[in-house]
mmCIF file of C-alpha atoms in Angstrom:
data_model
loop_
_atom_site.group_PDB
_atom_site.id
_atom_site.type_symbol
_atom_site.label_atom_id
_atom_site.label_comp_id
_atom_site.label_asym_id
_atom_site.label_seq_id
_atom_site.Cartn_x
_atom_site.Cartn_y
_atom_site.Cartn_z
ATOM 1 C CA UNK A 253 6.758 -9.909 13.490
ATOM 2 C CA UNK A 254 6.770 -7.698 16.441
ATOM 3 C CA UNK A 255 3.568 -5.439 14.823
ATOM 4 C CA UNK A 256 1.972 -8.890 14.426
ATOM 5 C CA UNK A 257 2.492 -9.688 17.915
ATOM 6 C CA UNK A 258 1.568 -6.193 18.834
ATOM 7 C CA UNK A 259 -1.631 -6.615 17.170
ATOM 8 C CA UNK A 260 -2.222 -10.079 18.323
ATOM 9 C CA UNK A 261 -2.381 -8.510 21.326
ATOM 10 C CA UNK A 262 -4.960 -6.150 20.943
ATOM 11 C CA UNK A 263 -7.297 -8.673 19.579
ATOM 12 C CA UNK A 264 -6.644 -10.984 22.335
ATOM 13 C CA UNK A 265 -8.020 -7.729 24.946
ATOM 14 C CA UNK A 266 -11.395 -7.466 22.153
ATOM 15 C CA UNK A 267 -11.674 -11.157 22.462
ATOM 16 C CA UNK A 268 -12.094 -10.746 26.191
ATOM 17 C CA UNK A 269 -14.246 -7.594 26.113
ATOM 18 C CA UNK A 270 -16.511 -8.747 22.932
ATOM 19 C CA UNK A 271 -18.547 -11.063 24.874
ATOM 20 C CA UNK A 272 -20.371 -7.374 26.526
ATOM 21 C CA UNK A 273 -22.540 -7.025 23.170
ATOM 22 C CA UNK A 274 -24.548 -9.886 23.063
ATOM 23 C CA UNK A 275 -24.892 -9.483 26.861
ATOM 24 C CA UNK A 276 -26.188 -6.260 26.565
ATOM 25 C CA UNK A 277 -27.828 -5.872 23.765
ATOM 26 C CA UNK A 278 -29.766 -8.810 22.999
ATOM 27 C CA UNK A 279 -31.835 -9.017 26.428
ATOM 28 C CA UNK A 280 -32.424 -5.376 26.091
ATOM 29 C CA UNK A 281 -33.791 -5.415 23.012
ATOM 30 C CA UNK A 282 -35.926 -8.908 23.776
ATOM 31 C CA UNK A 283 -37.156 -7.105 26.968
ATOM 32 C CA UNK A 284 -37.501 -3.396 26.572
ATOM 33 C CA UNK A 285 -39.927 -2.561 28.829
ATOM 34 C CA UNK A 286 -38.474 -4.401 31.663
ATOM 35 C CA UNK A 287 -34.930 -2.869 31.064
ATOM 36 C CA UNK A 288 -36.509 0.688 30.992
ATOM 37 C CA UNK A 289 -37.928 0.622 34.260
ATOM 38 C CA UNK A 290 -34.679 -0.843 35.270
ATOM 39 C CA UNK A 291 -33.318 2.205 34.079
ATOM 40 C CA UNK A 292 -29.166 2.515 34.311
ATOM 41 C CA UNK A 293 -29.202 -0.188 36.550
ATOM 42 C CA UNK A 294 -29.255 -2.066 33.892
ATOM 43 C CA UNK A 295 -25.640 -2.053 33.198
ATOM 44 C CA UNK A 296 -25.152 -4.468 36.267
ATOM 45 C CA UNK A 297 -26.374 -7.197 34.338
ATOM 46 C CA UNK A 298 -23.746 -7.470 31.463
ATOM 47 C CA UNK A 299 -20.853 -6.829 34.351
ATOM 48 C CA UNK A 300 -22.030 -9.370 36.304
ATOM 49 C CA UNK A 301 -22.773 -11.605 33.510
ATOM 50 C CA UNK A 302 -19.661 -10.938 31.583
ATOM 51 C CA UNK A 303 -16.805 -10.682 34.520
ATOM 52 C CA UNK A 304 -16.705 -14.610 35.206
ATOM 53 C CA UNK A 305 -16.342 -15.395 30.991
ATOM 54 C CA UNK A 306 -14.212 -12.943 30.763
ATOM 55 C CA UNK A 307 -11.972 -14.419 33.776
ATOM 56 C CA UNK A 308 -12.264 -17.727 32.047
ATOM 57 C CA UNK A 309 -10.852 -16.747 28.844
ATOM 58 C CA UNK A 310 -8.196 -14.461 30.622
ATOM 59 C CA UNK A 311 -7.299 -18.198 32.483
ATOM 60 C CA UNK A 312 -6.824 -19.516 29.052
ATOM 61 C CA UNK A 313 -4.269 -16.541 27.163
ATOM 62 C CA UNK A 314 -1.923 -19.093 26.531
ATOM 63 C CA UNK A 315 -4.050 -21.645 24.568
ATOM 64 C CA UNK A 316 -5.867 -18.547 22.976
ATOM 65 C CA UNK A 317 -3.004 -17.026 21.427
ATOM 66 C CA UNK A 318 -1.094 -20.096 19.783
ATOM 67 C CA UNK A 319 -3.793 -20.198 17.631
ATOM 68 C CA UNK A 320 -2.808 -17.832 15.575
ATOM 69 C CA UNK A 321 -0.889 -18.102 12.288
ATOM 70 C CA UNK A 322 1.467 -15.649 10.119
ATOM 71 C CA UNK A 323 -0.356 -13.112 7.881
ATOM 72 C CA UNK A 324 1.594 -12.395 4.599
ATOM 73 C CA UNK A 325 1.871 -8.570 3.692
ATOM 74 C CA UNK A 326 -1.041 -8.511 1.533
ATOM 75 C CA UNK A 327 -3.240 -9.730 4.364
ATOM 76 C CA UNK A 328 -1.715 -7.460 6.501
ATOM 77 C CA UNK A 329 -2.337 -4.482 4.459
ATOM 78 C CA UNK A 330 -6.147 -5.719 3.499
ATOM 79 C CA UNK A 331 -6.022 -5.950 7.563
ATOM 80 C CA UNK A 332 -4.817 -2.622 7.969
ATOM 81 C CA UNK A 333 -7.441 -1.040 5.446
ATOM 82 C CA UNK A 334 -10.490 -2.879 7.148
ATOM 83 C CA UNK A 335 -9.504 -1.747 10.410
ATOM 84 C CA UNK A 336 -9.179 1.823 9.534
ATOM 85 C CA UNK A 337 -12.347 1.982 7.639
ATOM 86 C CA UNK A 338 -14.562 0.624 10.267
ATOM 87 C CA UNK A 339 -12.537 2.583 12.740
ATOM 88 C CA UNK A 340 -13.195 5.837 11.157
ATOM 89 C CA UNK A 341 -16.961 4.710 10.196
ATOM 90 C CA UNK A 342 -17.334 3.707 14.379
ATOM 91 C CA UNK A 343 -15.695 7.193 14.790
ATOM 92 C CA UNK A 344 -18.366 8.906 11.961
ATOM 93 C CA UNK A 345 -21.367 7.509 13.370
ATOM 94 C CA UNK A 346 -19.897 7.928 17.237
ATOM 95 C CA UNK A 347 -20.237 11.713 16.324
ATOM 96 C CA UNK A 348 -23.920 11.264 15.383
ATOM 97 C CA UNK A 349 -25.145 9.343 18.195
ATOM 98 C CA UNK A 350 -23.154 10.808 20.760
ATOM 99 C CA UNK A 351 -21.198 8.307 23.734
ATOM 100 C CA UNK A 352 -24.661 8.111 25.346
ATOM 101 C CA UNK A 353 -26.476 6.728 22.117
ATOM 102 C CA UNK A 354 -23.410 4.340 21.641
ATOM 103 C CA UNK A 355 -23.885 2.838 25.036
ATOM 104 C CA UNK A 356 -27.786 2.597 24.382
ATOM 105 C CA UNK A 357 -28.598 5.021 27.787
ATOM 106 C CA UNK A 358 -32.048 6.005 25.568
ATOM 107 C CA UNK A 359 -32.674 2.181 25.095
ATOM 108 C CA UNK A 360 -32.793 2.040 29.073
ATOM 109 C CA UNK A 361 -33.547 5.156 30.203
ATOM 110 C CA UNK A 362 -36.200 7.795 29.874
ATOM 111 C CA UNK A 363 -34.365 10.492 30.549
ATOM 112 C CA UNK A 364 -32.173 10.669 27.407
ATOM 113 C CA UNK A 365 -33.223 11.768 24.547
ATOM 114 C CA UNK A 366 -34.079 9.276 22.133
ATOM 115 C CA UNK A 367 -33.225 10.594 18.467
ATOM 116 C CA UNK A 368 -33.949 9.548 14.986
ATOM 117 C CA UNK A 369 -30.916 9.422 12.871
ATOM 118 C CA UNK A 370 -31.098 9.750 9.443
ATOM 119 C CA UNK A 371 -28.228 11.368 7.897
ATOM 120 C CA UNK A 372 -24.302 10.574 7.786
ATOM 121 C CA UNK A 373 -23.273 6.709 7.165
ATOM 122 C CA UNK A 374 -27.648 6.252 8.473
ATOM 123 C CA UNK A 375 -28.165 7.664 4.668
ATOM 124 C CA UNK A 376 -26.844 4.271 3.505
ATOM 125 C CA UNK A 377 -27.283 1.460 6.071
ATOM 126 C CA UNK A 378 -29.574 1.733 9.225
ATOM 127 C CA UNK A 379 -26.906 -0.059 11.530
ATOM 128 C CA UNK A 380 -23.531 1.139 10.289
ATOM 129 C CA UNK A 381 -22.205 0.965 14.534
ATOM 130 C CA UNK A 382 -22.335 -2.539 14.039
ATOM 131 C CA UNK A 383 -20.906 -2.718 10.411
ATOM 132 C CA UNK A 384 -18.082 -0.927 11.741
ATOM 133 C CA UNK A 385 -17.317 -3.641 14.394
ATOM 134 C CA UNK A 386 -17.307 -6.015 11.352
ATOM 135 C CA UNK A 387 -14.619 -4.029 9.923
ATOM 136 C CA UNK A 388 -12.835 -3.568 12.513
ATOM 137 C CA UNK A 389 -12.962 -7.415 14.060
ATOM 138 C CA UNK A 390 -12.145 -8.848 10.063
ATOM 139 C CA UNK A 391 -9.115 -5.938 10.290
ATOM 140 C CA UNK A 392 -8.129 -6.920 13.443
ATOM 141 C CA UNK A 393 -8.655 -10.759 12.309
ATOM 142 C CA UNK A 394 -6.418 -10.287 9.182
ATOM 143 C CA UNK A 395 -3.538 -8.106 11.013
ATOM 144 C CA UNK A 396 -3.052 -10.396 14.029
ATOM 145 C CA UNK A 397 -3.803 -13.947 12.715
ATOM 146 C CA UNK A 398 -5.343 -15.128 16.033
ATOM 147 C CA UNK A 399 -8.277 -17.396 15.142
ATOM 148 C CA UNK A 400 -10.189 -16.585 17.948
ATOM 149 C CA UNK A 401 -10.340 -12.993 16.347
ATOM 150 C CA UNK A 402 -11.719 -14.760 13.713
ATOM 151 C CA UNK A 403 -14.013 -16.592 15.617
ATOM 152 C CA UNK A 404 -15.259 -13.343 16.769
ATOM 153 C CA UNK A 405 -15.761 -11.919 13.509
ATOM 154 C CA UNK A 406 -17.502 -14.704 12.510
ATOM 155 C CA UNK A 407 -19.944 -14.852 15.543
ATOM 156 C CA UNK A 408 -20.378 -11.019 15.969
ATOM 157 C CA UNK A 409 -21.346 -11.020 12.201
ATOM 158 C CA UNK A 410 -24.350 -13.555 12.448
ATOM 159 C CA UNK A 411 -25.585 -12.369 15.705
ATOM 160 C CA UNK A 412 -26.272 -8.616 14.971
ATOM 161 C CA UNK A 413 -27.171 -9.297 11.706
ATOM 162 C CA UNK A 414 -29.736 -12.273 12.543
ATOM 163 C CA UNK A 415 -30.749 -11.604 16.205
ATOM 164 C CA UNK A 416 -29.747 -8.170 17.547
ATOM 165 C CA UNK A 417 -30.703 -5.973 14.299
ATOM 166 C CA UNK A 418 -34.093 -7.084 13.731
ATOM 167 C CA UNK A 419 -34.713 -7.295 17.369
ATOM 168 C CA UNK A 420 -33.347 -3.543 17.182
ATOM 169 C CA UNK A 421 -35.617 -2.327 13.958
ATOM 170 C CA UNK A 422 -38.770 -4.222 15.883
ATOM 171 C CA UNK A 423 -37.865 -1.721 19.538
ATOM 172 C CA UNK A 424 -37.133 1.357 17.084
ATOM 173 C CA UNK A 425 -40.264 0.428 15.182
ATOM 174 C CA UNK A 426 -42.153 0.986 18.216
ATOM 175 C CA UNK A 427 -40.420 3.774 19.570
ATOM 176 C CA UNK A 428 -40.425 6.305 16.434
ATOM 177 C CA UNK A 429 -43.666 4.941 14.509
ATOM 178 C CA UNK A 430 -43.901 4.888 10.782
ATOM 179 C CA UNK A 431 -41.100 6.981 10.102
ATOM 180 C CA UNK A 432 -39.370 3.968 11.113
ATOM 181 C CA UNK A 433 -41.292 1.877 9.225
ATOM 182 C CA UNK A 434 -40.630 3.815 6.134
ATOM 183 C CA UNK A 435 -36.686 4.566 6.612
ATOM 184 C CA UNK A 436 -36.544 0.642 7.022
ATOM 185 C CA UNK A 437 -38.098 -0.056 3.441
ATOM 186 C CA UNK A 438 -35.720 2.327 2.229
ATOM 187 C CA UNK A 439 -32.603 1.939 3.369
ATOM 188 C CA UNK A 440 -30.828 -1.626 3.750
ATOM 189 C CA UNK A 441 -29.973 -2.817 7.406
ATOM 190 C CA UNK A 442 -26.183 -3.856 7.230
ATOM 191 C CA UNK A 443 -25.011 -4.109 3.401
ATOM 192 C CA UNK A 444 -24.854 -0.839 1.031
ATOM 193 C CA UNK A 445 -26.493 -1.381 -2.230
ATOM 194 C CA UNK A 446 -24.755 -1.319 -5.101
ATOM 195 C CA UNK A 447 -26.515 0.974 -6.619
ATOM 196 C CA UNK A 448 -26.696 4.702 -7.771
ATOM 197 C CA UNK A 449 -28.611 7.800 -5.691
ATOM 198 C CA UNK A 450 -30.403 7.950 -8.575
ATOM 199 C CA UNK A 451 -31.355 3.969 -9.085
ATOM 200 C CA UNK A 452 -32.508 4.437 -5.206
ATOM 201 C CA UNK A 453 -34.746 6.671 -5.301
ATOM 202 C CA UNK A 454 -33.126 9.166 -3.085
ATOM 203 C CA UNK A 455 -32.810 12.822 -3.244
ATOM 204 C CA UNK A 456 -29.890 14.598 -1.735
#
C-alpha cells in the first residue's frame, strides 16, 4: 500500500509535467522555420504556456488522486517491468542523442549539431524516445492505479504517434534528404516488427 501510494505519487508530478510535450513539440515541428530563427528562445513558449495548466491541475491534487484504484500484484509487477524497460530504453537512446538532442536544441537552433541516428534501439524503430515514454507512462499507469496516469498514457500514445511523429519524419525529411527518406521505408516508426534480421532485409 505504501509503494502504491509512493508511486501514485510520482505519477501525479508526470501528470503535471506531461502537458510540456505537446507544447513543445508539436508547434515546433508545425513551424520549423519560425522556431529556428527563434532560436533557444524558444523554450519560453512551453513555460509560459504550460505554468498556468500546470497550476490548475496542481489546484486540483485532491480530485486527481482519488481516482485511482488498487493494482493486484500481477499488475504491479507487469507495472514494474514496463517501467523499467522504457526507463532503460529512454536511458539507451538518451546516450545516443545526447541531453541536447533530447531537449530538441538542433530542432531550434543552428548551432548544434544536428545528427543522423541510425544505430542502437534507431536499428529497430525510428522514434524509440517516445516509445519509451509509452512504457514508462503504461508502467507508471499499472504501478500507481491513478487514472489520470492512464489518461496520460492514453493521450501521449495517440498524439506522438498520429501528430508529433509524422510531423517529426516530414522536418527530418527535410533536414537529412533521402537518407531519411530511405531509413523511413525501412525501419517502422513506433512498433518493432515481428520479424527476423533476416525476413527484414537487414545486414548487421
Amino acid at each position: 500500500m505504501m509503494l502504491q501510494l509512493l508511486f501514485r505519487r510520482i505519477a501525479f508530478v508526470i501528470v503535471l509535467l506531461w502537458p510540456v510535450i505537446p507544447i513543445f513539440w508539436i508547434p515546433v515541428h508545425c513551424y520549423p522555420r519560425f522556431f529556428r530563427r527563434l532560436g533557444l528562445l524558444t523554450y519560453i513558449f512551453p513555460a509560459v504556456t504550460w505554468t498556468p495548466l500546470a497550476l490548475f491541475l496542481f489546484s486540483r491534487e485532491g480530485t486527481i488522486m482519488n481516482y485511482a484504484f488498487e493494482t493486484q500484484p500481477l499488475l504491479m509487477a507487469a507495472g514494474g517491468f514496463f517501467l523499467f524497460a522504457g526507463t532503460a530504453l529512454q536511458v539507451w537512446t538518451g546516450r545516443l542523442l545526447t541531453l541536447k538532442g533530447l531537449m530538441g536544441m538542433p530542432e531550434v537552433s543552428g548551432r548544434v549539431e544536428s545528427r543522423f541516428v541510425r544505430s542502437g534501439p534507431y536499428r529497430v524503430v525510428r522514434h524509440p524516445t517516445y516509445l519509451s515514454h509509452t512504457l514508462m507512462f503504461l508502467g507508471l499507469a499499472l504501478l500507481s492505479g491513478l487514472a489520470a496516469m492512464g489518461l496520460v498514457t492514453l493521450l501521449d500514445f495517440a498524439l506522438v504517434r498520429f501528430i508529433v511523429i509524422p510531423l517529426e519524419d516530414r522536418e527530418l525529411s527535410v533536414r537529412f534528404g533521402p537518407g531519411f527518406d530511405v531509413y523511413r521505408k525501412e525501419v517502422p516508426a513506433f512498433f518493432p516488427r515481428l520479424r527476423s534480421r533476416k525476413d527484414q532485409g537487414i545486414r548487421g
